[in-house]
Amino acid sequence: MRCGSISAGVTCVLLVLLATGRAGVIRGDVLDSFYTGLAAQSVYDSVGFLRWNEGASGYIASGTLISPEWVLTAGHVVGGTNNYGAGVSGMFFGLGSVYSGTGIAATEWIPYAGWSSSNGDVWAGVDLGLVRLSQPITSVTPALLDFRTPLLGLLGTNVGYGRSGTGTLGMSSDAGVKRAGQNMIDARGGMVTKMEGGTLLELDLNGISPTVLFQDFDNPTDLVASSIGSAIPVAQEYLIASGDSGGGLFIDVGGVTKLVGVNSFLASLPYPLDTTGANADYGDLAGVVSVQSFENWIFTVTGVPEPSVISLLFFGLGGLVLTRRRAE
Ligand SMILES: [Ca+2]
Ligand SMILES: [Ca+2]
């Protein structure tokens, strides 16, 4: 079943794609400088902006450098007019605290094959893309990918250049400033979770791929607005917004910051539970694609992560066994 209507107390999320240049929306009671300051930490230097044109329209989104020449982003950022990348021109990738208008030109933009063949179905959890740069970037350290750590219940840090505002009103300012905010990784597609607060409802995530991770924007002054997980917001709680598409979701693994997801979409509970739609106000939800099922694709296209040891063992008349060990 796809996302259905409210029935028997079971509801599901409505969706808005973040494609069209719509940094994240912040708590109304926390200074913006905490969010821009978090984004300025060197462990997030690998997150940059992507700028491109489709026809007469210009777009901005986000992406993460995973090797000197490759940027990991969302499929809907690189999908162009047909989800296969058609119609995209003038794409470039830049770094820094704000959108600067300049960067390194892209030579290829490659949506994940399943994104193209699904006709851009975000519920399928395949909203991933890769961008090849015309020259390597050596000024920042590429992000380290993590394909193994169980993610549910962990604190994640999302980074991007999307629109901002406060949770009371949702996104209201333009995209182009780099922000990072935090949120618990509460659920994944396929789970059905109970809302906390006054009304007991179940959020139906059936029909959504388990590769989609969900975060909700908890309201510091209205715990009833929580959609999933704990109703208590974290100190730098925020929700991604338009323009954060393709930006990274990071976790801490034993003191090392690692990239585990790609910002994909915003969602809201249906009317009348939410009267504002998916505008990144309190109670709305973010969908992030976990990279954990896509290690082979990323490695095949980019050679990342680079194996630390490659040994070739030849047997008899041309038999070949390749073993590789990954750097931990
Ligand atoms: Ca939350
Ligand atoms: Ca809303």
PDB file of C-alpha atoms and ligand atoms in Angstrom, residues 267-268 274-284, ligand 2:
ATOM      1  CA  ALA A 267       6.768  15.659   4.845  1.00  0.00           C
ATOM      2  CA  SER A 268       3.840  16.630   7.038  1.00  0.00           C
ATOM      3  CA  ASP A 274      -1.185  19.753  10.061  1.00  0.00           C
ATOM      4  CA  THR A 275      -2.790  22.818   8.549  1.00  0.00           C
ATOM      5  CA  THR A 276       0.369  24.234   6.950  1.00  0.00           C
ATOM      6  CA  GLY A 277       1.597  21.356   4.785  1.00  0.00           C
ATOM      7  CA  ALA A 278       5.247  20.371   4.498  1.00  0.00           C
ATOM      8  CA  ASN A 279       6.783  23.754   5.281  1.00  0.00           C
ATOM      9  CA  ALA A 280       9.379  22.631   7.872  1.00  0.00           C
ATOM     10  CA  ASP A 281       7.499  23.986  10.865  1.00  0.00           C
ATOM     11  CA  TYR A 282       7.251  22.142  14.183  1.00  0.00           C
ATOM     12  CA  GLY A 283       5.721  18.713  13.760  1.00  0.00           C
ATOM     13  CA  ASP A 284       6.896  18.237  10.171  1.00  0.00           C
TER      14      ASP A 284
HETATM   15 CA    CA B   2       3.696  21.850   8.525  1.00  0.00          CA
END
